[in-house]
């Protein structure tokens, strides 16, 4: 049950619809706002474990993508520099951790779903929200990110796309492989004309 549905529709926290804040959260994100929640979901007999944000209200209505987009240029700058791990400050530093932690967790989920590239090659990016309390009245909200880049061969990244791989086992036989199948030719000259 979510008791925020009838809260005010005044958006005190930017473009966050606080009336739907708890709709479709994971247990970890719910625990940010309700400190007693871990005692429930960490029990062995807890039957309704929530680990997925795909049905979250902000994910479903596209708001999470909007939040992630606000950080895309800053993230891309770090990816273009081939940094393997980095952090960026969140734009909701003034929100209480019970709000920013949830919003940033949802935005990090959207960041993880995006396709990231640098130099024409895909990058596997993992984003996580990190909200820490610095004092009773001050906290720090940021995203911690790690990136895995494609390995390069001879200092060149092969762009994503369809390719035909040909290999000559010996001078009398050539093999051409494609996404649609494999053909074997015994004439060495056919290596140049093997069809996909």
PDB file of N, CA and C in Angstrom, residues 53-123:
ATOM      1  N   UNK A  53      12.771  -2.387 -11.148  1.00  0.00           N
ATOM      2  CA  UNK A  53      12.158  -1.069 -11.308  1.00  0.00           C
ATOM      3  C   UNK A  53      11.421  -0.919 -12.638  1.00  0.00           C
ATOM      4  N   UNK A  54      11.282  -1.970 -13.408  1.00  0.00           N
ATOM      5  CA  UNK A  54      10.675  -1.837 -14.736  1.00  0.00           C
ATOM      6  C   UNK A  54       9.226  -1.349 -14.669  1.00  0.00           C
ATOM      7  N   UNK A  55       8.539  -1.576 -13.570  1.00  0.00           N
ATOM      8  CA  UNK A  55       7.162  -1.099 -13.429  1.00  0.00           C
ATOM      9  C   UNK A  55       7.050   0.126 -12.534  1.00  0.00           C
ATOM     10  N   UNK A  56       8.167   0.747 -12.238  1.00  0.00           N
ATOM     11  CA  UNK A  56       8.151   1.958 -11.425  1.00  0.00           C
ATOM     12  C   UNK A  56       7.392   3.066 -12.172  1.00  0.00           C
ATOM     13  N   UNK A  57       6.672   3.871 -11.426  1.00  0.00           N
ATOM     14  CA  UNK A  57       5.862   4.932 -12.019  1.00  0.00           C
ATOM     15  C   UNK A  57       6.713   5.876 -12.883  1.00  0.00           C
ATOM     16  N   UNK A  58       7.844   6.328 -12.367  1.00  0.00           N
ATOM     17  CA  UNK A  58       8.683   7.286 -13.107  1.00  0.00           C
ATOM     18  C   UNK A  58       9.378   6.642 -14.300  1.00  0.00           C
ATOM     19  N   UNK A  59       9.633   5.359 -14.231  1.00  0.00           N
ATOM     20  CA  UNK A  59      10.210   4.641 -15.373  1.00  0.00           C
ATOM     21  C   UNK A  59       9.150   4.502 -16.461  1.00  0.00           C
ATOM     22  N   UNK A  60       7.959   4.097 -16.074  1.00  0.00           N
ATOM     23  CA  UNK A  60       6.891   3.849 -17.045  1.00  0.00           C
ATOM     24  C   UNK A  60       6.415   5.119 -17.752  1.00  0.00           C
ATOM     25  N   UNK A  61       6.415   6.263 -17.043  1.00  0.00           N
ATOM     26  CA  UNK A  61       5.918   7.479 -17.694  1.00  0.00           C
ATOM     27  C   UNK A  61       7.036   8.277 -18.379  1.00  0.00           C
ATOM     28  N   UNK A  62       8.269   7.765 -18.380  1.00  0.00           N
ATOM     29  CA  UNK A  62       9.371   8.417 -19.096  1.00  0.00           C
ATOM     30  C   UNK A  62      10.137   9.445 -18.293  1.00  0.00           C
ATOM     31  N   UNK A  63       9.697   9.744 -17.098  1.00  0.00           N
ATOM     32  CA  UNK A  63      10.370  10.758 -16.286  1.00  0.00           C
ATOM     33  C   UNK A  63      11.795  10.327 -15.916  1.00  0.00           C
ATOM     34  N   UNK A  64      11.996   9.033 -15.654  1.00  0.00           N
ATOM     35  CA  UNK A  64      13.339   8.535 -15.306  1.00  0.00           C
ATOM     36  C   UNK A  64      14.319   8.776 -16.449  1.00  0.00           C
ATOM     37  N   UNK A  65      13.867   8.600 -17.696  1.00  0.00           N
ATOM     38  CA  UNK A  65      14.728   8.874 -18.854  1.00  0.00           C
ATOM     39  C   UNK A  65      15.086  10.355 -18.928  1.00  0.00           C
ATOM     40  N   UNK A  66      14.119  11.225 -18.606  1.00  0.00           N
ATOM     41  CA  UNK A  66      14.395  12.666 -18.584  1.00  0.00           C
ATOM     42  C   UNK A  66      15.459  12.992 -17.544  1.00  0.00           C
ATOM     43  N   UNK A  67      15.343  12.382 -16.370  1.00  0.00           N
ATOM     44  CA  UNK A  67      16.338  12.632 -15.323  1.00  0.00           C
ATOM     45  C   UNK A  67      17.716  12.150 -15.768  1.00  0.00           C
ATOM     46  N   UNK A  68      17.782  10.973 -16.373  1.00  0.00           N
ATOM     47  CA  UNK A  68      19.065  10.429 -16.827  1.00  0.00           C
ATOM     48  C   UNK A  68      19.668  11.292 -17.927  1.00  0.00           C
ATOM     49  N   UNK A  69      18.820  11.807 -18.806  1.00  0.00           N
ATOM     50  CA  UNK A  69      19.294  12.631 -19.926  1.00  0.00           C
ATOM     51  C   UNK A  69      20.032  13.875 -19.440  1.00  0.00           C
ATOM     52  N   UNK A  70      19.645  14.408 -18.295  1.00  0.00           N
ATOM     53  CA  UNK A  70      20.291  15.605 -17.757  1.00  0.00           C
ATOM     54  C   UNK A  70      21.775  15.378 -17.463  1.00  0.00           C
ATOM     55  N   UNK A  71      22.173  14.123 -17.313  1.00  0.00           N
ATOM     56  CA  UNK A  71      23.564  13.801 -16.977  1.00  0.00           C
ATOM     57  C   UNK A  71      24.333  13.221 -18.171  1.00  0.00           C
ATOM     58  N   UNK A  72      23.664  13.043 -19.301  1.00  0.00           N
ATOM     59  CA  UNK A  72      24.260  12.336 -20.436  1.00  0.00           C
ATOM     60  C   UNK A  72      25.547  12.990 -20.931  1.00  0.00           C
ATOM     61  N   UNK A  73      25.564  14.316 -21.078  1.00  0.00           N
ATOM     62  CA  UNK A  73      26.769  14.980 -21.590  1.00  0.00           C
ATOM     63  C   UNK A  73      27.951  14.824 -20.635  1.00  0.00           C
ATOM     64  N   UNK A  74      27.674  14.960 -19.338  1.00  0.00           N
ATOM     65  CA  UNK A  74      28.769  14.813 -18.354  1.00  0.00           C
ATOM     66  C   UNK A  74      29.301  13.379 -18.351  1.00  0.00           C
ATOM     67  N   UNK A  75      28.405  12.412 -18.435  1.00  0.00           N
ATOM     68  CA  UNK A  75      28.834  11.013 -18.474  1.00  0.00           C
ATOM     69  C   UNK A  75      29.632  10.756 -19.742  1.00  0.00           C
ATOM     70  N   UNK A  76      29.132  11.252 -20.871  1.00  0.00           N
ATOM     71  CA  UNK A  76      29.819  11.025 -22.154  1.00  0.00           C
ATOM     72  C   UNK A  76      31.235  11.595 -22.131  1.00  0.00           C
ATOM     73  N   UNK A  77      31.407  12.733 -21.487  1.00  0.00           N
ATOM     74  CA  UNK A  77      32.740  13.343 -21.368  1.00  0.00           C
ATOM     75  C   UNK A  77      33.724  12.371 -20.690  1.00  0.00           C
ATOM     76  N   UNK A  78      33.290  11.717 -19.635  1.00  0.00           N
ATOM     77  CA  UNK A  78      34.135  10.750 -18.928  1.00  0.00           C
ATOM     78  C   UNK A  78      34.368   9.501 -19.783  1.00  0.00           C
ATOM     79  N   UNK A  79      33.348   9.078 -20.513  1.00  0.00           N
ATOM     80  CA  UNK A  79      33.504   7.894 -21.376  1.00  0.00           C
ATOM     81  C   UNK A  79      34.477   8.181 -22.514  1.00  0.00           C
ATOM     82  N   UNK A  80      34.385   9.367 -23.096  1.00  0.00           N
ATOM     83  CA  UNK A  80      35.303   9.727 -24.182  1.00  0.00           C
ATOM     84  C   UNK A  80      36.747   9.778 -23.698  1.00  0.00           C
ATOM     85  N   UNK A  81      36.928  10.060 -22.404  1.00  0.00           N
ATOM     86  CA  UNK A  81      38.273  10.063 -21.807  1.00  0.00           C
ATOM     87  C   UNK A  81      38.687   8.661 -21.364  1.00  0.00           C
ATOM     88  N   UNK A  82      37.836   7.655 -21.612  1.00  0.00           N
ATOM     89  CA  UNK A  82      38.095   6.244 -21.296  1.00  0.00           C
ATOM     90  C   UNK A  82      38.328   6.003 -19.804  1.00  0.00           C
ATOM     91  N   UNK A  83      37.634   6.771 -18.949  1.00  0.00           N
ATOM     92  CA  UNK A  83      37.744   6.559 -17.512  1.00  0.00           C
ATOM     93  C   UNK A  83      36.963   5.305 -17.135  1.00  0.00           C
ATOM     94  N   UNK A  84      37.556   4.480 -16.303  1.00  0.00           N
ATOM     95  CA  UNK A  84      36.911   3.227 -15.908  1.00  0.00           C
ATOM     96  C   UNK A  84      35.958   3.405 -14.739  1.00  0.00           C
ATOM     97  N   UNK A  85      36.212   4.357 -13.876  1.00  0.00           N
ATOM     98  CA  UNK A  85      35.292   4.654 -12.781  1.00  0.00           C
ATOM     99  C   UNK A  85      35.363   6.147 -12.484  1.00  0.00           C
ATOM    100  N   UNK A  86      34.203   6.719 -12.195  1.00  0.00           N
ATOM    101  CA  UNK A  86      34.122   8.149 -11.935  1.00  0.00           C
ATOM    102  C   UNK A  86      32.818   8.437 -11.209  1.00  0.00           C
ATOM    103  N   UNK A  87      32.724   9.622 -10.649  1.00  0.00           N
ATOM    104  CA  UNK A  87      31.518  10.062  -9.953  1.00  0.00           C
ATOM    105  C   UNK A  87      31.103  11.417 -10.503  1.00  0.00           C
ATOM    106  N   UNK A  88      29.804  11.661 -10.504  1.00  0.00           N
ATOM    107  CA  UNK A  88      29.294  12.982 -10.866  1.00  0.00           C
ATOM    108  C   UNK A  88      28.273  13.394  -9.813  1.00  0.00           C
ATOM    109  N   UNK A  89      28.246  14.682  -9.520  1.00  0.00           N
ATOM    110  CA  UNK A  89      27.300  15.196  -8.533  1.00  0.00           C
ATOM    111  C   UNK A  89      25.886  15.154  -9.093  1.00  0.00           C
ATOM    112  N   UNK A  90      24.949  14.824  -8.243  1.00  0.00           N
ATOM    113  CA  UNK A  90      23.536  14.833  -8.625  1.00  0.00           C
ATOM    114  C   UNK A  90      23.009  16.250  -8.511  1.00  0.00           C
ATOM    115  N   UNK A  91      22.002  16.561  -9.280  1.00  0.00           N
ATOM    116  CA  UNK A  91      21.446  17.914  -9.295  1.00  0.00           C
ATOM    117  C   UNK A  91      20.445  18.177  -8.197  1.00  0.00           C
ATOM    118  N   UNK A  92      20.183  17.183  -7.361  1.00  0.00           N
ATOM    119  CA  UNK A  92      19.182  17.363  -6.307  1.00  0.00           C
ATOM    120  C   UNK A  92      19.825  17.345  -4.913  1.00  0.00           C
ATOM    121  N   UNK A  93      20.947  18.014  -4.784  1.00  0.00           N
ATOM    122  CA  UNK A  93      21.690  18.062  -3.515  1.00  0.00           C
ATOM    123  C   UNK A  93      20.865  18.648  -2.374  1.00  0.00           C
ATOM    124  N   UNK A  94      19.928  19.533  -2.697  1.00  0.00           N
ATOM    125  CA  UNK A  94      19.160  20.201  -1.641  1.00  0.00           C
ATOM    126  C   UNK A  94      17.957  19.379  -1.168  1.00  0.00           C
ATOM    127  N   UNK A  95      17.655  18.280  -1.854  1.00  0.00           N
ATOM    128  CA  UNK A  95      16.529  17.448  -1.441  1.00  0.00           C
ATOM    129  C   UNK A  95      16.942  16.586  -0.252  1.00  0.00           C
ATOM    130  N   UNK A  96      16.021  16.258   0.626  1.00  0.00           N
ATOM    131  CA  UNK A  96      16.356  15.339   1.730  1.00  0.00           C
ATOM    132  C   UNK A  96      16.771  13.974   1.163  1.00  0.00           C
ATOM    133  N   UNK A  97      17.636  13.257   1.851  1.00  0.00           N
ATOM    134  CA  UNK A  97      18.085  11.945   1.359  1.00  0.00           C
ATOM    135  C   UNK A  97      16.930  10.983   1.087  1.00  0.00           C
ATOM    136  N   UNK A  98      15.836  11.113   1.837  1.00  0.00           N
ATOM    137  CA  UNK A  98      14.703  10.221   1.616  1.00  0.00           C
ATOM    138  C   UNK A  98      14.047  10.471   0.258  1.00  0.00           C
ATOM    139  N   UNK A  99      14.284  11.630  -0.322  1.00  0.00           N
ATOM    140  CA  UNK A  99      13.764  11.958  -1.651  1.00  0.00           C
ATOM    141  C   UNK A  99      14.850  11.739  -2.704  1.00  0.00           C
ATOM    142  N   UNK A 100      16.015  12.374  -2.499  1.00  0.00           N
ATOM    143  CA  UNK A 100      17.075  12.289  -3.514  1.00  0.00           C
ATOM    144  C   UNK A 100      17.581  10.866  -3.697  1.00  0.00           C
ATOM    145  N   UNK A 101      17.642  10.102  -2.623  1.00  0.00           N
ATOM    146  CA  UNK A 101      18.115   8.721  -2.738  1.00  0.00           C
ATOM    147  C   UNK A 101      17.206   7.881  -3.615  1.00  0.00           C
ATOM    148  N   UNK A 102      15.896   8.086  -3.466  1.00  0.00           N
ATOM    149  CA  UNK A 102      14.940   7.341  -4.286  1.00  0.00           C
ATOM    150  C   UNK A 102      14.984   7.832  -5.732  1.00  0.00           C
ATOM    151  N   UNK A 103      14.930   9.149  -5.918  1.00  0.00           N
ATOM    152  CA  UNK A 103      14.949   9.697  -7.276  1.00  0.00           C
ATOM    153  C   UNK A 103      16.229   9.298  -8.011  1.00  0.00           C
ATOM    154  N   UNK A 104      17.361   9.378  -7.341  1.00  0.00           N
ATOM    155  CA  UNK A 104      18.628   9.045  -7.990  1.00  0.00           C
ATOM    156  C   UNK A 104      18.751   7.554  -8.269  1.00  0.00           C
ATOM    157  N   UNK A 105      18.166   6.728  -7.402  1.00  0.00           N
ATOM    158  CA  UNK A 105      18.159   5.294  -7.671  1.00  0.00           C
ATOM    159  C   UNK A 105      17.378   4.963  -8.933  1.00  0.00           C
ATOM    160  N   UNK A 106      16.264   5.661  -9.130  1.00  0.00           N
ATOM    161  CA  UNK A 106      15.457   5.466 -10.334  1.00  0.00           C
ATOM    162  C   UNK A 106      16.196   5.997 -11.565  1.00  0.00           C
ATOM    163  N   UNK A 107      16.828   7.163 -11.434  1.00  0.00           N
ATOM    164  CA  UNK A 107      17.585   7.731 -12.557  1.00  0.00           C
ATOM    165  C   UNK A 107      18.772   6.837 -12.921  1.00  0.00           C
ATOM    166  N   UNK A 108      19.440   6.259 -11.921  1.00  0.00           N
ATOM    167  CA  UNK A 108      20.563   5.349 -12.191  1.00  0.00           C
ATOM    168  C   UNK A 108      20.085   4.128 -12.970  1.00  0.00           C
ATOM    169  N   UNK A 109      18.913   3.628 -12.628  1.00  0.00           N
ATOM    170  CA  UNK A 109      18.316   2.506 -13.378  1.00  0.00           C
ATOM    171  C   UNK A 109      18.161   2.889 -14.852  1.00  0.00           C
ATOM    172  N   UNK A 110      17.653   4.102 -15.111  1.00  0.00           N
ATOM    173  CA  UNK A 110      17.483   4.564 -16.495  1.00  0.00           C
ATOM    174  C   UNK A 110      18.836   4.732 -17.189  1.00  0.00           C
ATOM    175  N   UNK A 111      19.847   5.217 -16.473  1.00  0.00           N
ATOM    176  CA  UNK A 111      21.187   5.346 -17.056  1.00  0.00           C
ATOM    177  C   UNK A 111      21.719   3.981 -17.484  1.00  0.00           C
ATOM    178  N   UNK A 112      21.464   2.967 -16.654  1.00  0.00           N
ATOM    179  CA  UNK A 112      21.956   1.621 -16.950  1.00  0.00           C
ATOM    180  C   UNK A 112      21.266   1.011 -18.168  1.00  0.00           C
ATOM    181  N   UNK A 113      20.065   1.459 -18.487  1.00  0.00           N
ATOM    182  CA  UNK A 113      19.341   0.928 -19.644  1.00  0.00           C
ATOM    183  C   UNK A 113      19.732   1.596 -20.957  1.00  0.00           C
ATOM    184  N   UNK A 114      20.341   2.765 -20.875  1.00  0.00           N
ATOM    185  CA  UNK A 114      20.718   3.497 -22.091  1.00  0.00           C
ATOM    186  C   UNK A 114      21.852   2.801 -22.817  1.00  0.00           C
ATOM    187  N   UNK A 115      21.931   3.033 -24.098  1.00  0.00           N
ATOM    188  CA  UNK A 115      23.071   2.533 -24.882  1.00  0.00           C
ATOM    189  C   UNK A 115      24.128   3.628 -24.901  1.00  0.00           C
ATOM    190  N   UNK A 116      25.303   3.282 -24.437  1.00  0.00           N
ATOM    191  CA  UNK A 116      26.414   4.229 -24.380  1.00  0.00           C
ATOM    192  C   UNK A 116      27.487   3.796 -25.363  1.00  0.00           C
ATOM    193  N   UNK A 117      28.122   4.768 -26.025  1.00  0.00           N
ATOM    194  CA  UNK A 117      29.186   4.484 -26.983  1.00  0.00           C
ATOM    195  C   UNK A 117      30.274   5.531 -26.853  1.00  0.00           C
ATOM    196  N   UNK A 118      31.451   5.159 -27.270  1.00  0.00           N
ATOM    197  CA  UNK A 118      32.530   6.117 -27.445  1.00  0.00           C
ATOM    198  C   UNK A 118      33.381   5.625 -28.599  1.00  0.00           C
ATOM    199  N   UNK A 119      33.724   6.517 -29.488  1.00  0.00           N
ATOM    200  CA  UNK A 119      34.524   6.136 -30.646  1.00  0.00           C
ATOM    201  C   UNK A 119      33.841   5.083 -31.507  1.00  0.00           C
ATOM    202  N   UNK A 120      32.528   5.065 -31.559  1.00  0.00           N
ATOM    203  CA  UNK A 120      31.798   4.100 -32.363  1.00  0.00           C
ATOM    204  C   UNK A 120      31.621   2.739 -31.718  1.00  0.00           C
ATOM    205  N   UNK A 121      32.180   2.515 -30.545  1.00  0.00           N
ATOM    206  CA  UNK A 121      32.085   1.216 -29.877  1.00  0.00           C
ATOM    207  C   UNK A 121      31.222   1.325 -28.627  1.00  0.00           C
ATOM    208  N   UNK A 122      30.469   0.272 -28.360  1.00  0.00           N
ATOM    209  CA  UNK A 122      29.599   0.260 -27.183  1.00  0.00           C
ATOM    210  C   UNK A 122      30.416   0.231 -25.898  1.00  0.00           C
ATOM    211  N   UNK A 123      29.848   0.840 -24.871  1.00  0.00           N
ATOM    212  CA  UNK A 123      30.437   0.852 -23.533  1.00  0.00           C
ATOM    213  C   UNK A 123      29.404   0.259 -22.585  1.00  0.00           C
TER     214      UNK A 123
END
